[in-house]
XYZ file of C-alpha atoms in Angstrom:
643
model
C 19.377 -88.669 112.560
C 16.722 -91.298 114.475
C 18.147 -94.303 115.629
C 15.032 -96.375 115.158
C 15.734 -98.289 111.907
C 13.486 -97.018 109.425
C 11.671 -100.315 108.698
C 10.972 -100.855 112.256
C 8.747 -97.587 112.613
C 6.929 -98.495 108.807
C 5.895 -101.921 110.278
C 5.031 -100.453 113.565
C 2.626 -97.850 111.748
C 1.254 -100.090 109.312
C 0.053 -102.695 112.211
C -0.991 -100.213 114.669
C -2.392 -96.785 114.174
C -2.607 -94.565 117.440
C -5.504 -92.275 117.751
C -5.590 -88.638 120.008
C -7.729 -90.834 122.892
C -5.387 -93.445 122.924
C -7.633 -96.814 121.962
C -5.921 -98.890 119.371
C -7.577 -99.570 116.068
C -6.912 -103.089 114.222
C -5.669 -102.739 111.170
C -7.902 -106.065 110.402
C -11.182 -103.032 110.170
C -9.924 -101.024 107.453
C -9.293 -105.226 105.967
C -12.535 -106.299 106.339
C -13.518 -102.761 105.289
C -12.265 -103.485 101.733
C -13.324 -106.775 101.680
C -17.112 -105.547 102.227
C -16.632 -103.169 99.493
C -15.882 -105.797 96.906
C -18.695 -107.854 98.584
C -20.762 -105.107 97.482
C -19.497 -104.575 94.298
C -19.726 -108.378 93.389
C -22.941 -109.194 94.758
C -24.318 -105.892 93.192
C -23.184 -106.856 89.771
C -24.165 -110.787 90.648
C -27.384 -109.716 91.668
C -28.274 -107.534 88.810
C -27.070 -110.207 86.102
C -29.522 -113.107 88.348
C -32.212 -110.113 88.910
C -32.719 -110.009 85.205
C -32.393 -113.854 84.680
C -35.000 -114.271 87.037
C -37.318 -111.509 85.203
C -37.237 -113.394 82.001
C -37.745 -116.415 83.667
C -41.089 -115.352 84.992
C -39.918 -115.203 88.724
C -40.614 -111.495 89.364
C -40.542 -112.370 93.122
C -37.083 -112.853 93.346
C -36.157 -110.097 90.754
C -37.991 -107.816 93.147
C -35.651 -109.012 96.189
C -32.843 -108.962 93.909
C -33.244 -105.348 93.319
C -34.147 -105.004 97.369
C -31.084 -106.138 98.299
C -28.920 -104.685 95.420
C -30.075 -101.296 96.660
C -28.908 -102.325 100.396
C -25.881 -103.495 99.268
C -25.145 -100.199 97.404
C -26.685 -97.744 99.921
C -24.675 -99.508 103.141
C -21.630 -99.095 100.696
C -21.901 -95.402 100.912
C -22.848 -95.275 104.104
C -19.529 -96.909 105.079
C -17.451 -95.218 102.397
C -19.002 -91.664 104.251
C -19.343 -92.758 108.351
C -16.457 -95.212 108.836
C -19.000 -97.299 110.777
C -18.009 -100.798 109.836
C -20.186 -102.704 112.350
C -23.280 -101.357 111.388
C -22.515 -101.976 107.395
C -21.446 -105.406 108.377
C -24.743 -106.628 110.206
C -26.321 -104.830 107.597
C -24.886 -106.392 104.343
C -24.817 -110.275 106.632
C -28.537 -109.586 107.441
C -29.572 -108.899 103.725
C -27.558 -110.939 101.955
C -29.044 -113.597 104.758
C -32.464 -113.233 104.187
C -31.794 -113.089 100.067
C -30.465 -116.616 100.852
C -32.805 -118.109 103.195
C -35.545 -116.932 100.657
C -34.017 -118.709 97.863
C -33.645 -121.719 99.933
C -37.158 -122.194 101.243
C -38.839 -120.972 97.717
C -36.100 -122.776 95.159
C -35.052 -119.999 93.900
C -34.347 -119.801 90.024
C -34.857 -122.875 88.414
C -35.198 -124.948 92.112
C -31.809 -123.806 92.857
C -31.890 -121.334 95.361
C -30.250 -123.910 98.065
C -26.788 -123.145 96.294
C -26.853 -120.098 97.677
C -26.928 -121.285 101.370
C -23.293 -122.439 100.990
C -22.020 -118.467 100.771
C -23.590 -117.320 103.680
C -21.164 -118.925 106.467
C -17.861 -116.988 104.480
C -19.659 -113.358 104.348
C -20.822 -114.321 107.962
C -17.979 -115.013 109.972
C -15.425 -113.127 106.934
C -17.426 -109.696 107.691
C -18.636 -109.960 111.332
C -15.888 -112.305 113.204
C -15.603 -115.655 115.296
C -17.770 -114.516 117.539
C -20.361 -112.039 116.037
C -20.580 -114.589 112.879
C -20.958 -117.583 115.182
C -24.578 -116.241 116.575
C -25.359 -114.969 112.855
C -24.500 -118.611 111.723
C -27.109 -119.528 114.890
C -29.489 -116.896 113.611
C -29.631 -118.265 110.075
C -29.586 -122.047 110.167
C -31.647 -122.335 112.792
C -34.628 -122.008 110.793
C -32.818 -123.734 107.758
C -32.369 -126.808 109.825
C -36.002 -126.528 111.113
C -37.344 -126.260 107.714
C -35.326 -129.090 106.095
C -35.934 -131.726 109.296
C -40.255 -130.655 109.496
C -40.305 -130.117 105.494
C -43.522 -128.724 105.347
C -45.915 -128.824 102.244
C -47.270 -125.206 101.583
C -47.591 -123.670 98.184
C -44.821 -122.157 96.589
C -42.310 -123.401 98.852
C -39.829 -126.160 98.016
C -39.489 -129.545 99.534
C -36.523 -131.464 99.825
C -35.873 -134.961 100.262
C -35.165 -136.790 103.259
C -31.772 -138.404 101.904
C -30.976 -134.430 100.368
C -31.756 -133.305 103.899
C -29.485 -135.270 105.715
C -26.456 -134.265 103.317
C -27.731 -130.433 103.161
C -27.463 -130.085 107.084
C -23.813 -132.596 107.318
C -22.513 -130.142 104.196
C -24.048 -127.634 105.876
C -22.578 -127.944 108.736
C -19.041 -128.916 107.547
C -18.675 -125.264 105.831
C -20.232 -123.887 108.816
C -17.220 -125.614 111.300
C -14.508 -125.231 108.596
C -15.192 -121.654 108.194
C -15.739 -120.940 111.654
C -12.492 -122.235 112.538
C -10.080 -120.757 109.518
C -11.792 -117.476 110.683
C -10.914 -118.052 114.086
C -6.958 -119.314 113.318
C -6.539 -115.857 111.276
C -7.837 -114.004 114.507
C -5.437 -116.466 116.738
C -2.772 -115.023 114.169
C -3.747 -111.862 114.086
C -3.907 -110.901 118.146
C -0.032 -113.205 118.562
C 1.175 -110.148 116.111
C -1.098 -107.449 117.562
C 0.914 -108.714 120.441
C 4.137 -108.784 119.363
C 3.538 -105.366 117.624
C 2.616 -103.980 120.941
C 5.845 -104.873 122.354
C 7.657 -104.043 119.515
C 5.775 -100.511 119.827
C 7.031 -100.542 123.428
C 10.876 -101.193 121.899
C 10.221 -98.386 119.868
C 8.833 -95.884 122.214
C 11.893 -96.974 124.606
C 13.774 -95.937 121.585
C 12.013 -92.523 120.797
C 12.631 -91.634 124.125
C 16.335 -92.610 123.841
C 16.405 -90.527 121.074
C 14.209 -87.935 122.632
C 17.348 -87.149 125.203
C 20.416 -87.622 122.828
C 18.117 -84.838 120.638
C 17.912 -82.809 123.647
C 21.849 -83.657 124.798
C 22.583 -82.495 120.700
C 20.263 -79.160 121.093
C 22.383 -78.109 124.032
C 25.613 -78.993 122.072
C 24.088 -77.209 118.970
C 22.848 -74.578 121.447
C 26.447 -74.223 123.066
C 28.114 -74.469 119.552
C 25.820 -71.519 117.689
C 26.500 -69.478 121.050
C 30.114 -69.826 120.339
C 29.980 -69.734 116.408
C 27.885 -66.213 116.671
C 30.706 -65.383 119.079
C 33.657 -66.089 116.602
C 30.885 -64.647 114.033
C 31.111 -61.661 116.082
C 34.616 -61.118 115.573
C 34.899 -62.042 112.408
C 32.552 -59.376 111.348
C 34.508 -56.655 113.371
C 37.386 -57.800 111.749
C 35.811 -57.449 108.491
C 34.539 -54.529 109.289
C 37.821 -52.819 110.453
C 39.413 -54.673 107.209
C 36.381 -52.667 105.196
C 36.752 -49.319 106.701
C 40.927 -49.903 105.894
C 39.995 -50.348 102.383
C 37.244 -47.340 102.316
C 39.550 -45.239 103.968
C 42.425 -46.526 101.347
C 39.829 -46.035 98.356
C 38.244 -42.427 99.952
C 42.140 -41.772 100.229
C 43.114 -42.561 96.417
C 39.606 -40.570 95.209
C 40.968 -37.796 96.893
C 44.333 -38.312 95.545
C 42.448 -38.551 91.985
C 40.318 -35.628 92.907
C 43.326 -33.595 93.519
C 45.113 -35.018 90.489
C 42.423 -33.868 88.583
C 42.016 -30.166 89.626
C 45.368 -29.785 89.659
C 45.086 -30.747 85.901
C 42.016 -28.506 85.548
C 43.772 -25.965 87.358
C 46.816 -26.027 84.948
C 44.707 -26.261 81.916
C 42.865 -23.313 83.097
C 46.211 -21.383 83.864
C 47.214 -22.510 80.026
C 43.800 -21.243 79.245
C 43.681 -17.925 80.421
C 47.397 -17.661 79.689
C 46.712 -17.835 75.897
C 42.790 -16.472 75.737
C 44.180 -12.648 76.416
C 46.813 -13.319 73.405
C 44.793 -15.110 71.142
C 41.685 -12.880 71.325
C 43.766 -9.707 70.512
C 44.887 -11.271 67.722
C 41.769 -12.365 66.199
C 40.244 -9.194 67.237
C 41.148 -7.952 63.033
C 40.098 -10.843 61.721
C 36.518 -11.490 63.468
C 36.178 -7.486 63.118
C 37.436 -6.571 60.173
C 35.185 -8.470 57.702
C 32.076 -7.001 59.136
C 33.508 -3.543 58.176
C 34.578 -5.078 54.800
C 31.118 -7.172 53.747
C 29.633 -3.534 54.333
C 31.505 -2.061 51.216
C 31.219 -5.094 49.232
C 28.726 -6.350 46.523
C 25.978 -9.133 46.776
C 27.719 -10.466 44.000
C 31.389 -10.032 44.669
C 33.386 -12.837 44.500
C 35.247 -12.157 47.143
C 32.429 -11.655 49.415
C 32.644 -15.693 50.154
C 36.155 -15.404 50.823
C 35.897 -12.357 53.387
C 32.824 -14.439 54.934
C 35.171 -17.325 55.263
C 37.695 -15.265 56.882
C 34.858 -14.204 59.471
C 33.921 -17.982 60.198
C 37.332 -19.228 60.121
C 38.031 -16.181 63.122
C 35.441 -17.443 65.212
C 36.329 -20.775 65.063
C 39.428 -20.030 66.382
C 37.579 -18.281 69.126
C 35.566 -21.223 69.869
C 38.869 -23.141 70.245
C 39.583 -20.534 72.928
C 36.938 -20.911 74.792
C 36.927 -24.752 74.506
C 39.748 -24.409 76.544
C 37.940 -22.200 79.092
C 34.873 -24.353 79.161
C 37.085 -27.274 80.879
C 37.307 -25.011 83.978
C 34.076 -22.702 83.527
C 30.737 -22.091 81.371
C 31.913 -19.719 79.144
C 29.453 -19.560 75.965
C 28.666 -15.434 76.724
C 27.542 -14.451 72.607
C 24.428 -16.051 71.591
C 22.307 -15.804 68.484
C 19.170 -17.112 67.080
C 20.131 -19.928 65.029
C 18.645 -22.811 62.788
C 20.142 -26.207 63.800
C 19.987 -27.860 60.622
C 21.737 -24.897 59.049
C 24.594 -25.143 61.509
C 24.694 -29.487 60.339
C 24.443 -28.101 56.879
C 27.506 -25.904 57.181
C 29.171 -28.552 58.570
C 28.951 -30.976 56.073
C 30.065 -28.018 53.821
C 33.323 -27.511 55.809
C 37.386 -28.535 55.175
C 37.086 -29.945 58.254
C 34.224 -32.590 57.064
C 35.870 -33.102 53.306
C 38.927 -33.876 55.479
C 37.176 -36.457 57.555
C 35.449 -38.843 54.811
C 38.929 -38.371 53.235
C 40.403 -40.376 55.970
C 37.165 -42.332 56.489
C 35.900 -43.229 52.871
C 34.221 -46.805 54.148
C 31.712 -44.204 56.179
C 28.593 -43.379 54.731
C 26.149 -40.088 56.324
C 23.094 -39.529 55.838
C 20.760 -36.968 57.466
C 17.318 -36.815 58.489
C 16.689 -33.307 58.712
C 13.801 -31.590 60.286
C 12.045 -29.177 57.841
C 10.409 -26.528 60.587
C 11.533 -23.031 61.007
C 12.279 -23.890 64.836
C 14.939 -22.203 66.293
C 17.184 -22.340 69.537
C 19.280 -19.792 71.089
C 22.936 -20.604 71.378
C 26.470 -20.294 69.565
C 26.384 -21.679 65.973
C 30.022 -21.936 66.499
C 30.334 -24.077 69.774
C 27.140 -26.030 68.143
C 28.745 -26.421 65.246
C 32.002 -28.304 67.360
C 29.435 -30.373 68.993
C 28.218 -31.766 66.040
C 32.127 -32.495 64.328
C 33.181 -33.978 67.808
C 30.766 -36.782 67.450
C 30.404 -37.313 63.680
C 34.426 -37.903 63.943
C 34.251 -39.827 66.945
C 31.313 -42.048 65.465
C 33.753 -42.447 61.792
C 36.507 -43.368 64.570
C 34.237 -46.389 65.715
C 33.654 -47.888 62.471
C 37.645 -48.374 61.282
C 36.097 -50.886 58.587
C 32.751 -48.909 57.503
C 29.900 -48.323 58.598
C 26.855 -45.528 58.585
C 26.228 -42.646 60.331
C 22.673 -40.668 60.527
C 22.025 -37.114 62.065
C 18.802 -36.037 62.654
C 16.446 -33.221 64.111
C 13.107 -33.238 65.599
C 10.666 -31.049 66.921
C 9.396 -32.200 70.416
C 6.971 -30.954 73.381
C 7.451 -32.198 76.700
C 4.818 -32.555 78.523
C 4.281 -34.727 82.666
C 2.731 -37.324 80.797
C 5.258 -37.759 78.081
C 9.013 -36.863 79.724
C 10.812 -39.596 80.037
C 14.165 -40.338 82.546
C 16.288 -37.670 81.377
C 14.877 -35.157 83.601
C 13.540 -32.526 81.040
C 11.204 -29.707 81.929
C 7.925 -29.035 79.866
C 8.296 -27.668 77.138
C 9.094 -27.682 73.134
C 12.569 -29.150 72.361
C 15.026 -29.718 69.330
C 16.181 -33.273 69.670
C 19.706 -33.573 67.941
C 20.351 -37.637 67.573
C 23.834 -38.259 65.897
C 24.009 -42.728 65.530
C 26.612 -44.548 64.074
C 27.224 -49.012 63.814
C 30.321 -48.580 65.072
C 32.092 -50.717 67.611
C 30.084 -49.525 70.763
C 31.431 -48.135 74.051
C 32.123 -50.567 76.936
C 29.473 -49.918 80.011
C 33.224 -48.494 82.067
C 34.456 -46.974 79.267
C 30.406 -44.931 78.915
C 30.522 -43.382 82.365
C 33.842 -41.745 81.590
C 33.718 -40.490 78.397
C 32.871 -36.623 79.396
C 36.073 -36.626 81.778
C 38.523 -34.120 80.315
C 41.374 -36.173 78.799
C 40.022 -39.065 78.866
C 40.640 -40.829 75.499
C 40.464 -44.138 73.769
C 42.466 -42.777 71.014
C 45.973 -42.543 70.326
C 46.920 -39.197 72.088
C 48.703 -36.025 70.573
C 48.125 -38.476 67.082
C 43.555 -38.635 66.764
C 42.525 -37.447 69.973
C 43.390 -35.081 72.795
C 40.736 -36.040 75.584
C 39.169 -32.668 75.277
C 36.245 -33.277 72.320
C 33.628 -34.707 74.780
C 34.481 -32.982 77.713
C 33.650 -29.526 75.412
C 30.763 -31.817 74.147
C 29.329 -31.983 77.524
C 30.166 -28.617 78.622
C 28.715 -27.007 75.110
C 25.083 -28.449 75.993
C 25.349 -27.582 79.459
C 26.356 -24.171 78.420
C 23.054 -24.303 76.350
C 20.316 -24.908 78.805
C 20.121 -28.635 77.226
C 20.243 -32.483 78.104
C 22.695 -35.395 76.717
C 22.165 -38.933 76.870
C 24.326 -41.828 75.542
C 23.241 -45.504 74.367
C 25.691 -48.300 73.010
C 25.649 -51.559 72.659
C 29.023 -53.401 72.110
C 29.319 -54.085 68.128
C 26.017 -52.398 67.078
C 26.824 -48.774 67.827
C 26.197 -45.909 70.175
C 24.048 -43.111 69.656
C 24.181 -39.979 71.249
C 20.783 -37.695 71.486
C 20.842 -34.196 72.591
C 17.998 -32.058 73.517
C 18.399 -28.072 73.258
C 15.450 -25.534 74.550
C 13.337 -24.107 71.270
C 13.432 -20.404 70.880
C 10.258 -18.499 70.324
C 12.025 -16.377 67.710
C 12.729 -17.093 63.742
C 15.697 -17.054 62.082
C 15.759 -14.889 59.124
C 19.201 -14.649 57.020
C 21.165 -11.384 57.244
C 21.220 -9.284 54.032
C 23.565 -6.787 52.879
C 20.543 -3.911 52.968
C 19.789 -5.392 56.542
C 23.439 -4.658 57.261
C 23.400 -1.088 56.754
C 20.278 -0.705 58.691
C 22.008 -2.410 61.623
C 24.552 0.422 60.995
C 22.137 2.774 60.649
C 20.537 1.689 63.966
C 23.587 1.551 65.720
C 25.175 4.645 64.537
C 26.192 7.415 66.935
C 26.139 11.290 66.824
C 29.548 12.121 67.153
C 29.810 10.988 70.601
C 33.734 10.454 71.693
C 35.036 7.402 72.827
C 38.730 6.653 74.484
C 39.737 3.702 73.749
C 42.272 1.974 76.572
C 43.918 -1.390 75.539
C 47.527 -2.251 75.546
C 47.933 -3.824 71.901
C 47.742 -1.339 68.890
C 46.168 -3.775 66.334
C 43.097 -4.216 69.189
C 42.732 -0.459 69.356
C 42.998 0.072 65.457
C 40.217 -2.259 65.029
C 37.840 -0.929 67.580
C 38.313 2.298 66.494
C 37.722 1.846 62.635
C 34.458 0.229 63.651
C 33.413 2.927 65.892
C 34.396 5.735 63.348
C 32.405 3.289 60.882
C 29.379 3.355 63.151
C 30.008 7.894 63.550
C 31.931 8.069 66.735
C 35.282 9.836 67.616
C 37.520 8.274 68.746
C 40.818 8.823 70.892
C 43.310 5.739 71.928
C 45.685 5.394 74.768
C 48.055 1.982 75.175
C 47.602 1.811 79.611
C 45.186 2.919 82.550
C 48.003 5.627 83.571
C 48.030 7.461 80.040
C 43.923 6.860 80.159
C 43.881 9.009 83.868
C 45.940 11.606 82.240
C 43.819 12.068 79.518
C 40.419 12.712 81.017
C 41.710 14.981 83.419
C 42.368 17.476 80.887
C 39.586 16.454 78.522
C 36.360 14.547 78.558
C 34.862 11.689 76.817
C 31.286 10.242 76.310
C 32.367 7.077 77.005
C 35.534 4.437 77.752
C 36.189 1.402 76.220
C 38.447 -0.089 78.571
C 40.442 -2.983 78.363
C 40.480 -5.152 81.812
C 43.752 -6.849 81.542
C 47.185 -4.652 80.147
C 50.685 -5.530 80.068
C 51.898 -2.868 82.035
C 50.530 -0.642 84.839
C 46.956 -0.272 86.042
C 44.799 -2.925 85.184
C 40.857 -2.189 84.234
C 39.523 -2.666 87.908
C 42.265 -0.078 89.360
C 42.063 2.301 86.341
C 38.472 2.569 86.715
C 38.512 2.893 90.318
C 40.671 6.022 89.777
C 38.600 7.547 87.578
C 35.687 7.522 89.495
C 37.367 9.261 92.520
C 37.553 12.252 90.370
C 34.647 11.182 87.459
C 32.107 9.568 89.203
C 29.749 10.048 86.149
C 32.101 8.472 84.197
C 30.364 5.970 81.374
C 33.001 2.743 81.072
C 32.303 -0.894 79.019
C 35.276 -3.242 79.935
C 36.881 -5.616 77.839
C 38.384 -8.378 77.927
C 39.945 -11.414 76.090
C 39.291 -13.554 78.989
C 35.836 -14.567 80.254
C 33.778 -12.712 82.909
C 36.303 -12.590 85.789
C 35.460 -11.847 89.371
C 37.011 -8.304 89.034
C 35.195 -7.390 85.718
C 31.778 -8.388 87.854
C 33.632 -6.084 90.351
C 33.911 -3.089 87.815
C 29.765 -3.679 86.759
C 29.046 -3.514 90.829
C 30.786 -0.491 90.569
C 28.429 1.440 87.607
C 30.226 0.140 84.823
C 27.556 0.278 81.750
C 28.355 -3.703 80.166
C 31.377 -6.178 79.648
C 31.986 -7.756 75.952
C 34.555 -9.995 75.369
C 36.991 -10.577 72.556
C 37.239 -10.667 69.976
C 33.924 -8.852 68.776
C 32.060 -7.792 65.892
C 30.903 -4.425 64.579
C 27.029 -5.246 65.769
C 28.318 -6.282 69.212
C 30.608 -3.360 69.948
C 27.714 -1.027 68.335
C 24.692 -2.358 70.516
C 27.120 -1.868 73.955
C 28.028 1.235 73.193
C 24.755 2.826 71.890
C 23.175 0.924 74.745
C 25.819 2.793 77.260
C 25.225 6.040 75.777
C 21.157 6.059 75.600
């Protein structure tokens, strides 16, 4: 803060203004500056009004001076407003305004007037040029006044004044001359006593400034030594932050891990559950995902228990889906793909318990579907689609406890550089699956968690298990596609998934188009051994074979299976990969071909491709399928083996 008072420094700048050479300018210039202005400006307007009095009075000669002099008056104006010369405009505007007078007084003027004018002179003299500049202009000018009023000459067109008018002219004359003279010079006086005292005052205040000027410098060095220190204790404070940061990275890098861990020891045990029940469960839906296919075969169009059988059929490979929901938490595992129609998988859907259940429980909700009409297809599982699809239309009737709507629809899109958006597609024609409900919205946490296995807003083991959108997430995956997720607290979330189109056409499946699948896939009589563990698995493999004209022999372990084709031959062995007793697949096979290295094998399996069934296909086996399957699955593998 300066320690010159604030007032001190305003008066100090408004009396004395220091230029870059160092010569002081009077503040009394840029005062009589102003004051010539106005003179301007008044006598301009005076002499226009008194220019055009004269001109109707018949005295053009002094209208034409008027106007001589109003155009001085005007032009030294600018020329002072632009230059800043004040002593030139001054002598200019005294000079002119002089003669304009002393012509009025010698001629008369207006009217025999003209001598009033005289009386102005000696205040724009010594007003606009000084004491002592307007004392020689006062010289100049009534020097011939006073000659002309003491001779009084008679010419033409001059004026003559009376002795006795004379004598009072030059005494008043003089009088204004003296008075004015001497108030000019008493302002001056004035004027230089506070010039003076502003000069020491200026002195005080430069004493001051430099005053100043060290305690700044004394408080720089203080500052100086102070920041030094500050960025010093800055310093440290910063390592300490720093070591206080990497403590609670180290603690948060040490509880991710701890999570991390947490969590694959939870994917871990899920996939032990997993494959512990996938070998059981897919033996014993082996009958009822096979059997109907052998059934529908020897049934009617028209039956009426052809929709019951077909039932049966779907209702098997739901359960297999449920299977391999579980598997998809720890690997990809959608292996049977078909051609399929989207909107007919939806349409099912809404045809299903499973959705009659659902707006039982959810009556407020109201679907509706905006269905694409095109024959474009994608290649995928209608069944793990189909899961997809009642994951988030129960999820979305979940969000909307007091009503609400939800809409499903399908489009046809082509992806091109200039139209993908952010979600990272490749070119190409998509089906774009959108599923939107006005539900209660996800929270922006809550949205970047929602594909974690068991994670789950719901009420667990009661509406949720934490699985749904995990097998959500892993089902598109599994299918080559994209899934994106926008909500908005209390107006909804909707969920838009994009699968790859197909090239091909789905066509439905008739009973005529059955037996020529048969017919395609049938054999010649070729003879198959059948090696699996569980009797109901090798029942049901071998109707379907003898359905499709194979023979068939069966054997319940690898041992029995070694046995068997060292005393007789076979075209080709379906063999089981996992069996509750003995050899497994891998070592049975491995056995055979020491002693059958010809030997045509498919493996089986109710688990998913394992890393010693892609050891048995290094080896020369022909294919794997997995369990349960149907009669056109097991009768493309093994014609495909055999040919």
């Amino acid at each position: 803060m300066s320690i010159i008072p604030d007032y001190i420094q305003q008066v100090s700048r408004k009396l004395v203004v220091s230029t870059s050479d160092g010569n002081v300018e009077d503040i009394d210039i840029s005062r009589k500056s102003t004051l010539l202005h106005l003179i301007s400006v008044v006598g301009i307007v005076t002499l226009v009004i008194m220019g055009t009095i004269s001109f109707l009075n018949g005295y053009y000669d002094i209208f034409i001076l008027d106007s001589i002099v109003t155009l001085i008056l005007f032009s030294t104006s600018i020329f002072l407003k632009r230059t800043k010369k004040y002593e030139i405009a001054a002598i200019i505007t005294v000079s002119s305004i002089g003669a304009l007078t002393l012509y009025n007084f010698i001629t008369g003027g207006d009217n025999d007037s003209g001598y009033l004018w005289s009386f102005t002179y000696p205040l724009f003299c010594f007003f606009l040029l000084g004491s002592k500049k307007g004392k020689y202009g006062a010289i100049i000018f009534f020097t011939p006044l006073f000659i002309y009023l003491i001779i009084n000459p008679v010419f033409p067109d001059l004026i003559v004044y009376p002795k006795n008018f004379s004598i009072k002219m030059i005494g008043a004359l003089i009088v204004i001359t003296v008075f004015t003279y001497l108030m000019e010079v008493t302002r001056e006086n004035s004027h230089k006593k506070l010039l003076d005292k502003n000069i020491k005052l200026n002195s005080a205040v430069n004493e001051l400034q430099k005053t100043e000027e060290k305690l700044r410098e004394a408080g720089e060095r203080l500052e100086s030594r102070v920041e030094e220190r500050t960025k010093q204790l800055v310093k440290v404070n910063n390592d300490l932050l720093k070591e206080i940061e990497e403590r609670k990275q180290a603690e948060a890098d040490r509880e991710r891990m701890e999570s991390h861990l947490l969590r694959v020891q939870k994917m871990e045990a899920v996939g032990t559950l997993a494959g512990g029940v996938a070998h059981d469960l897919n033996n014993i839906l082996a009958g009822i995902v096979g059997y109907p296919d052998l059934i529908l075969m020897d049934l009617d169009e028209n039956s009426p228990i052809r929709k019951p059988v077909l039932t049966i059929k779907k209702s098997g490979e739901k359960a297999a889906a449920i299977v391999d929901d579980l598997l998809t938490l720890s690997r990809r595992n959608v292996s049977v793909k078909e051609i399929i129609l989207i909107e007919d998988v939806i349409q099912d859907y809404l045809e299903s318990p499973e959705y009659e259940r659902l707006t039982a429980f959810h009556p407020g909700v109201e679907l509706t579907t905006r269905l694409n009409n095109s024959s474009v297809t994608i290649e995928g599982s209608p069944v793990h689609i189909s899961k997809t699809i009642m994951n988030l239309v129960s999820n979305a009737a979940e969000a909307m406890p007091d009503g609400g709507k939800i809409i499903i629809s399908t489009e046809t899109i082509d992806i091109t550089d200039s139209s993908r958006e952010h979600i990272g597609l490749n070119n190409g024609r998509y089906i774009k699956l959108e599923i939107s409900d006005t539900g209660e919205g996800i929270s922006d946490t809550d949205i970047k968690r929602i594909f974690e296995p068991f994670f789950s807003k719901k009420v667990m083991g009661r509406s949720g298990t934490g699985l749904g959108m995990a097998v959500v997430w892993g089902t598109v995956k599994d299918h080559d596609g994209i899934i994106d997720v926008k909500s908005e607290l209390g107006k909804g979330t909707t969920f838009t998934i994009y699968f790859p189109a197909s090239a091909e056409i789905k066509r439905p499946v008739s009973k005529q188009e059955l037996y020529s699948i048969h017919k395609h896939l049938s054999g010649k009589g070729e003879s198959i051994l059948i090696v699996d563990d569980l009797e109901e698995q090798r029942e049901v493999a071998s109707d379907m074979l003898k359905m499709l004209g194979y023979k068939t022999e069966s054997v319940s372990d690898g041992e029995k299976a070694v046995e068997y084709l060292k005393s007789s031959s076979a075209d080709l062995v379906l063999l089981d990969m996992i069996m509750s007793t003995g050899m497994d697949g891998l070592d049975t096979y491995e056995v055979i071909k020491k002693f059958k290295p010809d030997q045509k094998i498919i493996i089986t399996s109710g688990y998913s491709e394992t890393d010693r069934v892609r050891e048995c296909i290094a080896m020369g086996a022909c294919s794997y399928i997995k369990k349960p399957f149907n009669l056109e699955k097991i009768g493309m593998a093994v014609k495909e083996a055999l040919t």
